[in-house]
Amino acid sequence: MRQTAEMIVRKLQAAGHTAYFAGGCVRDMLREAEPHDYDVATSATPAEVEALFPGRADLVGKSFGVVIVRLDGVHVEVATFRVDGTYLDGRRPDSVQFSTPEEDAKRRDFTVNALFYDPVEDRVIDYVGGRADLEARILRAVGEPRQRFEEDRLRVLRAIRFVSALGFQIEPNTWAAVKESARAVTVVSPERIRDELSKWLVGEHRCEALDLLSESGILMLLLPEVEKMKGVEQPPQFHPEGDVFVHTRLVLSHLRQPGYGLAWAALLHDIGKPPTFSVDETGRFRFNGHETVGARMAQKILSRLRFSNADIEAITAMIANHMSFKDVPQMRVGTLKKLMARDTFADEIELHRADCLGSHGDLGIYDLLRERRAAMSVEEVKPEPWVRGADVLALGMTPGPSVGCLLKAAYDQQLEGVWAGRENALEWLRSEVAQSLSSRKQEDLQS
Ligand code: ATP
Ligand code: MG
């Protein structure tokens, strides 16, 4: 990737243009992290870039002057140096103008994101003091922080996610401006909020960033259900660590390089505790059914953030299921297999581990589960299903959700060891289908 980006820079420079690596990749190179992509900034106009890479350049957002160059299976964003016009909607400039490297640096959000690097001359170009801030691990807005956060309301969330990814301190003036601008974060589209929050959650310093989200008031605006976990007490014998928020923060801290699905499940796993809190006759705190209530709340939160149905299903399933791990020692082998055959099992066992480490610290069930899993072959945990869609359709069912239900019921029973083999499974299927078809006929007659 780096070689390809460097080639593009060389070619632009050879044609008489200025061209540098820009933004996140320079920041990451200088802090000795692997950039996940390389962006190039240049004095060449989009038309000039296209002419230099015929058939390999796609114009994106014409008015923004960004061209994607495709070379050696790698995509590199090549953007013309520009200055943004005025911002009217709190998100996007209504115009942009091609400009100088210096002005291009000054339109960027944070000093550490505003560096250029010339790979040909091995030289860093720094118009904003980004190098010193990188050295000192400081996240500082470029220019006047208040104005920068006002013109683009997304930037307060970017500040938080860079803290999470980099572990830097936010410079005091910048932080004051984040707090002042926080209340307008709600004008950002739910999709952009979702993406920034997901990046926050998978960052290594997610807990420090959580504190900033809460302190700035952003958490209360975007995820009030999480903020409300503060001060909700728990039984001290199981939760010596403190209230539900403290516990959740600890659980997040114990995740090991999670994907965003697991990270969201961890954030929301006890979200049902505040509304289910009660005290029983012995004076013990109870949260009856908090996993079911929590899964329903998570469904609402994730829909509001426009997550895909597949993501919502996976995350809410992890939440709904998280209490069943305590039953593992007594579980029948069929039930255990059903648990291990779940698509989300790898994430669920990690969530369980973090949940234990974030409370009583006992990993007995986690270890037991891993032992049991290691002792079973893939075939044992996830055998080929005896009943398939074709079997159901061959019996006269029309394709639809009821076919899926039958397949799931059949697979569960297979895992539970209800049947000796495929023949028994098909026998069951025939009677189920006959029943379903005859009740359908009954309904038709009635209507
Ligand atoms: P990551 O490693 O997460 O991709 P990045 O720094 O590359 O981080 P991007 O969102 O890919 O971040 O943006 C690339 C660069 O564009 C940033 O480094 C920054 O200079 C600039 N930039 C992106 N979004 C904004 C914004 N909303 N306001 C100002 N500058 C921005
Ligand atoms: Mg990037």
XYZ file of C-alpha atoms and ligand atoms in Angstrom:
479
model
C 0.000 0.000 0.000
C 2.745 2.406 0.985
C 4.729 1.620 -2.155
C 1.730 2.261 -4.365
C 0.981 5.567 -2.631
C 4.634 6.532 -2.979
C 4.532 5.741 -6.690
C 1.533 8.004 -7.116
C 3.356 10.825 -5.309
C 6.456 10.358 -7.502
C 4.406 10.463 -10.665
C 2.589 13.629 -9.589
C 5.857 15.297 -8.595
C 7.527 14.256 -11.857
C 4.712 16.008 -13.717
C 5.576 19.227 -11.861
C 2.939 19.094 -9.095
C 3.379 19.235 -5.355
C 2.271 15.947 -3.777
C 2.501 14.582 -0.221
C 1.131 11.884 2.033
C -1.466 13.584 4.213
C -3.503 13.184 7.394
C -3.925 9.974 9.376
C -1.203 8.009 7.576
C 1.476 10.585 8.421
C 0.336 10.641 12.054
C 0.476 6.858 12.234
C 3.866 6.567 10.482
C 5.387 9.065 12.923
C 4.045 7.254 15.970
C 5.271 3.988 14.517
C 1.848 2.460 13.993
C 0.734 0.780 10.783
C -1.496 3.196 8.776
C -4.597 1.404 7.516
C -4.693 3.541 4.389
C -2.642 6.224 2.663
C -4.101 9.523 1.496
C -2.289 11.787 -0.937
C -2.755 15.566 -1.121
C -1.626 17.425 -4.227
C -1.626 20.704 -6.123
C -2.846 18.844 -9.223
C -6.516 19.344 -10.045
C -8.776 16.285 -10.289
C -8.658 16.558 -14.087
C -4.842 16.565 -13.994
C -4.811 13.532 -11.701
C -7.178 11.709 -14.035
C -4.969 12.533 -17.007
C -1.898 11.103 -15.225
C -3.670 7.827 -14.335
C -5.908 7.147 -17.340
C -8.536 4.492 -16.685
C -7.386 4.134 -13.067
C -8.943 7.223 -11.524
C -12.509 7.667 -10.252
C -13.792 11.045 -9.293
C -15.633 11.004 -5.966
C -17.598 14.022 -4.776
C -16.621 16.257 -7.684
C -16.924 19.468 -5.695
C -14.517 18.184 -3.034
C -11.757 17.451 -5.528
C -11.081 13.879 -4.434
C -9.991 11.194 -6.892
C -9.581 7.513 -6.048
C -6.622 6.041 -7.908
C -6.672 2.257 -8.295
C -3.246 0.658 -8.737
C -1.966 -2.866 -7.919
C -5.281 -3.703 -6.259
C -4.853 -0.780 -3.836
C -7.091 2.293 -3.619
C -5.436 5.599 -2.776
C -7.393 8.800 -2.208
C -5.763 11.688 -4.033
C -7.209 15.041 -2.976
C -6.418 18.476 -4.339
C -5.205 20.959 -1.685
C -8.288 22.924 -0.746
C -9.866 25.360 1.615
C -13.425 24.902 2.813
C -16.049 27.597 2.239
C -18.522 28.561 4.938
C -20.435 25.867 6.786
C -24.186 26.306 6.807
C -25.607 23.005 8.034
C -23.117 22.243 10.804
C -21.710 19.354 8.839
C -20.510 20.159 5.316
C -18.994 23.235 3.740
C -21.301 24.571 1.025
C -18.325 25.069 -1.290
C -14.635 24.264 -1.494
C -11.875 26.006 -3.333
C -8.567 24.616 -4.513
C -5.755 26.098 -2.538
C -2.262 25.790 -0.997
C -0.824 23.046 1.240
C -0.800 25.477 4.154
C -4.487 26.315 3.828
C -5.262 22.637 3.336
C -3.498 21.848 6.629
C -5.493 24.564 8.365
C -8.905 23.209 7.317
C -8.110 19.863 9.016
C -9.509 18.987 12.438
C -6.570 18.270 14.773
C -2.925 19.264 14.552
C -1.734 15.644 14.621
C -4.041 14.989 11.629
C -2.769 17.987 9.682
C 0.770 16.830 8.824
C 2.150 16.181 5.360
C 5.027 13.910 4.471
C 7.082 13.922 1.316
C 8.183 10.304 0.811
C 10.598 11.250 -1.978
C 12.571 13.672 0.170
C 11.726 11.944 3.465
C 10.519 15.256 4.919
C 7.635 16.164 7.232
C 5.778 19.393 6.389
C 4.140 20.878 9.460
C 2.153 24.151 9.314
C 0.298 23.727 12.609
C 2.695 22.378 15.246
C 1.362 18.852 14.819
C 4.750 17.240 15.296
C 5.276 18.686 18.746
C 1.725 17.691 19.734
C 2.292 14.181 18.460
C 5.486 14.011 20.506
C 3.661 15.292 23.605
C 0.619 13.087 22.885
C -1.779 16.032 22.738
C -4.962 16.307 20.700
C -5.393 19.974 19.801
C -7.850 21.548 17.372
C -6.287 23.373 14.442
C -7.039 27.098 14.791
C -9.765 28.479 17.051
C -11.359 25.417 18.686
C -14.827 26.913 19.282
C -15.199 27.920 15.672
C -13.878 24.579 14.396
C -16.334 22.552 16.477
C -19.191 24.872 15.528
C -18.621 24.639 11.799
C -18.604 20.824 11.816
C -20.597 19.143 14.591
C -19.048 15.756 13.907
C -15.663 16.919 15.204
C -16.536 16.550 18.903
C -17.110 12.855 18.261
C -13.904 12.633 16.245
C -12.062 14.137 19.225
C -13.389 11.391 21.484
C -12.588 8.604 19.031
C -9.025 9.829 18.523
C -8.552 9.861 22.303
C -9.758 6.264 22.295
C -7.474 5.218 19.435
C -4.378 7.209 20.423
C -4.606 7.629 24.195
C -3.707 11.330 23.860
C -4.796 14.093 26.245
C -7.136 16.718 24.848
C -5.538 20.165 25.125
C -7.510 22.292 27.688
C -8.848 24.919 25.255
C -9.888 22.223 22.823
C -11.595 20.317 25.631
C -13.471 23.411 26.812
C -14.731 23.853 23.246
C -15.783 20.189 23.024
C -17.898 20.675 26.130
C -19.437 23.886 24.796
C -20.267 22.359 21.416
C -21.478 19.031 22.752
C -25.181 19.879 22.821
C -25.279 20.339 19.025
C -23.931 16.852 18.305
C -27.490 15.708 17.667
C -27.544 17.431 14.249
C -25.099 14.776 12.979
C -26.737 11.959 11.018
C -27.360 8.738 12.968
C -25.129 6.777 10.563
C -22.149 9.059 11.202
C -22.804 8.956 14.948
C -22.921 5.164 14.761
C -19.600 4.954 12.922
C -17.813 7.335 15.285
C -19.186 5.600 18.397
C -18.149 2.216 17.007
C -14.628 3.531 16.430
C -14.611 4.872 19.979
C -15.638 1.463 21.354
C -12.955 -0.560 19.587
C -10.181 1.887 20.513
C -7.650 0.752 23.070
C -8.352 3.718 25.378
C -12.136 3.292 25.241
C -12.584 3.766 29.004
C -10.833 7.129 29.196
C -12.875 8.161 26.163
C -16.066 6.947 27.891
C -15.311 9.267 30.784
C -14.928 12.168 28.357
C -18.186 11.275 26.617
C -19.932 11.342 29.958
C -18.229 14.504 31.251
C -18.998 16.428 28.066
C -22.671 15.508 28.209
C -22.487 13.741 24.834
C -23.287 10.382 26.416
C -26.492 11.734 27.960
C -27.527 13.112 24.560
C -26.695 10.088 22.408
C -26.895 7.141 24.819
C -28.879 8.286 27.865
C -29.537 4.632 28.740
C -25.800 4.217 29.405
C -25.469 7.411 31.429
C -28.389 6.250 33.585
C -26.414 3.219 34.770
C -24.533 5.642 37.020
C -25.467 5.332 40.671
C -27.464 2.110 40.211
C -26.259 -0.055 43.100
C -25.579 -3.800 42.867
C -25.267 -6.631 45.421
C -21.763 -6.170 46.891
C -21.046 -9.922 47.213
C -21.195 -10.364 43.405
C -20.218 -6.850 42.463
C -17.559 -5.552 44.829
C -16.524 -3.087 42.100
C -19.499 -0.718 42.507
C -22.491 0.491 40.509
C -23.665 -0.680 37.088
C -21.757 2.045 35.244
C -18.492 1.260 37.049
C -19.021 -2.414 36.247
C -19.711 -1.703 32.564
C -16.611 0.468 32.320
C -14.527 -2.354 33.812
C -16.044 -4.902 31.424
C -15.074 -2.646 28.508
C -11.542 -2.417 29.898
C -11.147 -6.210 29.877
C -12.027 -6.695 26.194
C -9.066 -7.798 24.099
C -9.045 -6.055 20.697
C -12.793 -6.531 20.250
C -14.724 -6.146 17.031
C -17.454 -3.513 17.215
C -20.231 -6.099 17.739
C -18.664 -7.457 20.919
C -17.797 -3.952 22.103
C -21.403 -2.756 21.696
C -22.670 -5.887 23.460
C -20.311 -5.160 26.363
C -21.416 -1.525 26.580
C -25.093 -2.487 26.565
C -25.099 -5.876 28.331
C -26.494 -4.509 31.620
C -28.498 -1.666 30.133
C -31.652 -3.381 31.467
C -30.505 -3.092 35.078
C -31.645 0.472 35.904
C -35.283 -0.127 34.853
C -35.494 -3.573 36.529
C -33.873 -2.609 39.837
C -35.768 -3.850 42.899
C -35.036 -4.852 46.502
C -36.361 -8.251 47.673
C -37.719 -9.152 51.144
C -34.196 -10.028 52.389
C -32.942 -6.624 51.333
C -30.954 -7.925 48.380
C -30.849 -5.917 45.146
C -32.479 -7.701 42.208
C -32.567 -7.071 38.473
C -35.056 -9.714 37.418
C -35.180 -10.231 33.678
C -32.654 -7.465 33.031
C -31.121 -9.414 30.141
C -34.462 -9.605 28.293
C -35.378 -6.002 29.034
C -31.821 -5.004 28.101
C -31.969 -6.819 24.767
C -35.182 -4.935 23.949
C -33.630 -1.616 24.909
C -30.521 -2.391 22.859
C -32.722 -3.182 19.875
C -34.182 0.322 20.134
C -30.813 2.015 20.599
C -29.192 0.162 17.700
C -32.151 0.763 15.361
C -32.060 4.427 16.203
C -28.372 4.405 15.168
C -29.289 2.631 11.898
C -27.337 -0.562 12.503
C -28.063 -3.356 10.019
C -30.568 -6.024 11.027
C -27.772 -8.604 11.137
C -25.763 -6.457 13.590
C -28.818 -5.774 15.732
C -29.684 -9.447 15.855
C -26.170 -10.512 16.842
C -25.690 -7.830 19.497
C -29.116 -8.217 21.108
C -28.708 -12.017 21.136
C -25.444 -11.661 23.066
C -27.172 -9.414 25.592
C -30.228 -11.650 25.944
C -27.983 -14.691 26.437
C -25.325 -13.311 28.779
C -26.898 -14.623 31.995
C -27.187 -18.201 30.728
C -23.438 -18.705 31.191
C -23.914 -19.113 34.926
C -25.851 -22.338 34.193
C -23.015 -23.952 32.233
C -21.856 -26.311 35.036
C -25.362 -27.870 35.239
C -26.088 -27.754 31.497
C -27.132 -30.893 29.644
C -24.700 -31.643 26.854
C -27.309 -30.842 24.177
C -27.952 -27.385 25.610
C -24.222 -26.820 25.897
C -23.752 -27.726 22.252
C -26.536 -25.352 21.251
C -24.707 -22.594 23.115
C -21.405 -23.404 21.431
C -22.973 -23.705 17.983
C -24.225 -20.110 18.103
C -22.659 -17.818 15.484
C -21.847 -15.330 18.224
C -20.296 -17.886 20.584
C -16.701 -16.673 20.199
C -17.793 -13.136 21.123
C -20.144 -14.345 23.855
C -17.468 -16.257 25.706
C -15.242 -13.169 25.550
C -18.083 -11.046 26.903
C -18.572 -13.566 29.702
C -14.855 -13.443 30.533
C -14.838 -9.641 30.655
C -18.104 -9.668 32.662
C -16.476 -11.912 35.321
C -13.221 -9.954 35.397
C -15.247 -6.763 35.737
C -17.024 -8.077 38.842
C -16.187 -11.045 41.117
C -13.141 -12.095 39.068
C -13.959 -15.824 39.086
C -13.146 -17.383 35.687
C -14.277 -20.909 36.673
C -17.082 -21.110 34.124
C -14.995 -19.515 31.393
C -12.233 -22.082 31.900
C -14.712 -24.958 32.090
C -16.411 -23.860 28.882
C -13.114 -23.599 27.036
C -12.118 -27.050 28.261
C -15.413 -28.557 27.110
C -15.162 -26.818 23.770
C -11.581 -28.003 23.223
C -12.606 -31.594 23.986
C -15.221 -31.555 21.197
C -14.603 -31.754 17.486
C -16.117 -29.219 15.094
C -18.361 -32.007 13.801
C -19.651 -32.622 17.320
C -20.395 -28.966 18.056
C -21.651 -28.006 14.623
C -22.656 -31.186 12.771
C -24.121 -31.144 9.255
C -27.869 -30.541 9.660
C -30.045 -33.592 9.001
C -32.930 -31.451 7.801
C -32.349 -28.925 5.015
C -34.515 -26.358 3.251
C -34.992 -28.689 0.276
C -36.519 -31.356 2.562
C -39.067 -28.882 3.885
C -40.006 -27.567 0.437
C -40.272 -31.106 -0.975
C -43.091 -31.701 1.531
C -45.110 -28.866 0.020
C -44.284 -25.878 2.264
C -43.983 -22.543 0.464
C -40.732 -20.624 1.033
C -40.986 -18.113 3.884
C -40.191 -17.493 7.533
C -41.959 -20.659 8.714
C -39.427 -22.752 6.768
C -36.606 -21.062 8.715
C -38.402 -21.745 12.000
C -38.751 -25.427 11.161
C -35.058 -25.681 10.207
C -33.979 -24.023 13.448
C -36.252 -26.240 15.554
C -34.927 -29.317 13.757
C -31.301 -28.320 14.262
C -31.833 -27.576 17.959
C -33.354 -31.019 18.490
C -30.542 -32.647 16.541
C -27.975 -30.926 18.806
C -29.940 -31.857 21.909
C -29.691 -35.519 20.880
C -33.464 -36.034 20.540
C -33.038 -38.223 17.437
C -30.827 -41.176 16.544
C -30.420 -40.104 12.924
C -31.766 -38.324 9.840
C -34.674 -40.752 9.461
C -36.138 -39.743 12.848
C -35.648 -36.101 11.973
C -37.545 -36.481 8.691
C -40.350 -38.321 10.461
C -40.735 -35.378 12.833
C -40.590 -32.980 9.917
C -43.371 -34.785 8.009
C -45.727 -34.571 10.963
C -44.862 -30.878 11.617
C -45.448 -29.963 7.974
C -48.708 -31.922 7.804
C -49.925 -30.085 10.895
C -48.923 -26.693 9.577
C -50.524 -27.319 6.168
C -53.798 -28.536 7.670
C -54.066 -25.556 10.022
C -53.380 -23.276 7.038
C -56.270 -24.991 5.170
C -58.521 -24.514 8.201
C -57.737 -20.790 8.232
C -58.437 -20.520 4.500
C -61.821 -22.215 4.969
C -62.715 -19.876 7.833
C -61.895 -16.774 5.839
P -8.223 6.851 10.704
O -6.880 6.272 10.940
O -9.209 6.489 11.724
O -8.732 6.686 9.285
P -7.749 9.537 9.846
O -6.977 10.617 10.532
O -7.204 8.991 8.580
O -7.988 8.422 10.922
P -10.136 10.089 8.359
O -11.527 10.207 8.856
O -9.788 8.950 7.473
O -9.191 10.110 9.636
O -9.805 11.470 7.646
C -8.568 11.713 6.968
C -8.059 13.117 7.287
O -8.970 14.085 6.795
C -7.911 13.414 8.769
O -6.651 13.005 9.255
C -8.108 14.911 8.817
O -6.916 15.590 8.470
C -9.111 15.178 7.719
N -10.511 15.175 8.199
C -11.382 14.135 8.150
N -12.592 14.469 8.641
C -12.491 15.754 9.008
C -13.414 16.688 9.566
N -14.667 16.325 9.870
N -12.973 17.952 9.789
C -11.709 18.313 9.474
N -10.806 17.493 8.956
C -11.174 16.228 8.711
Mg -8.179 7.531 7.294
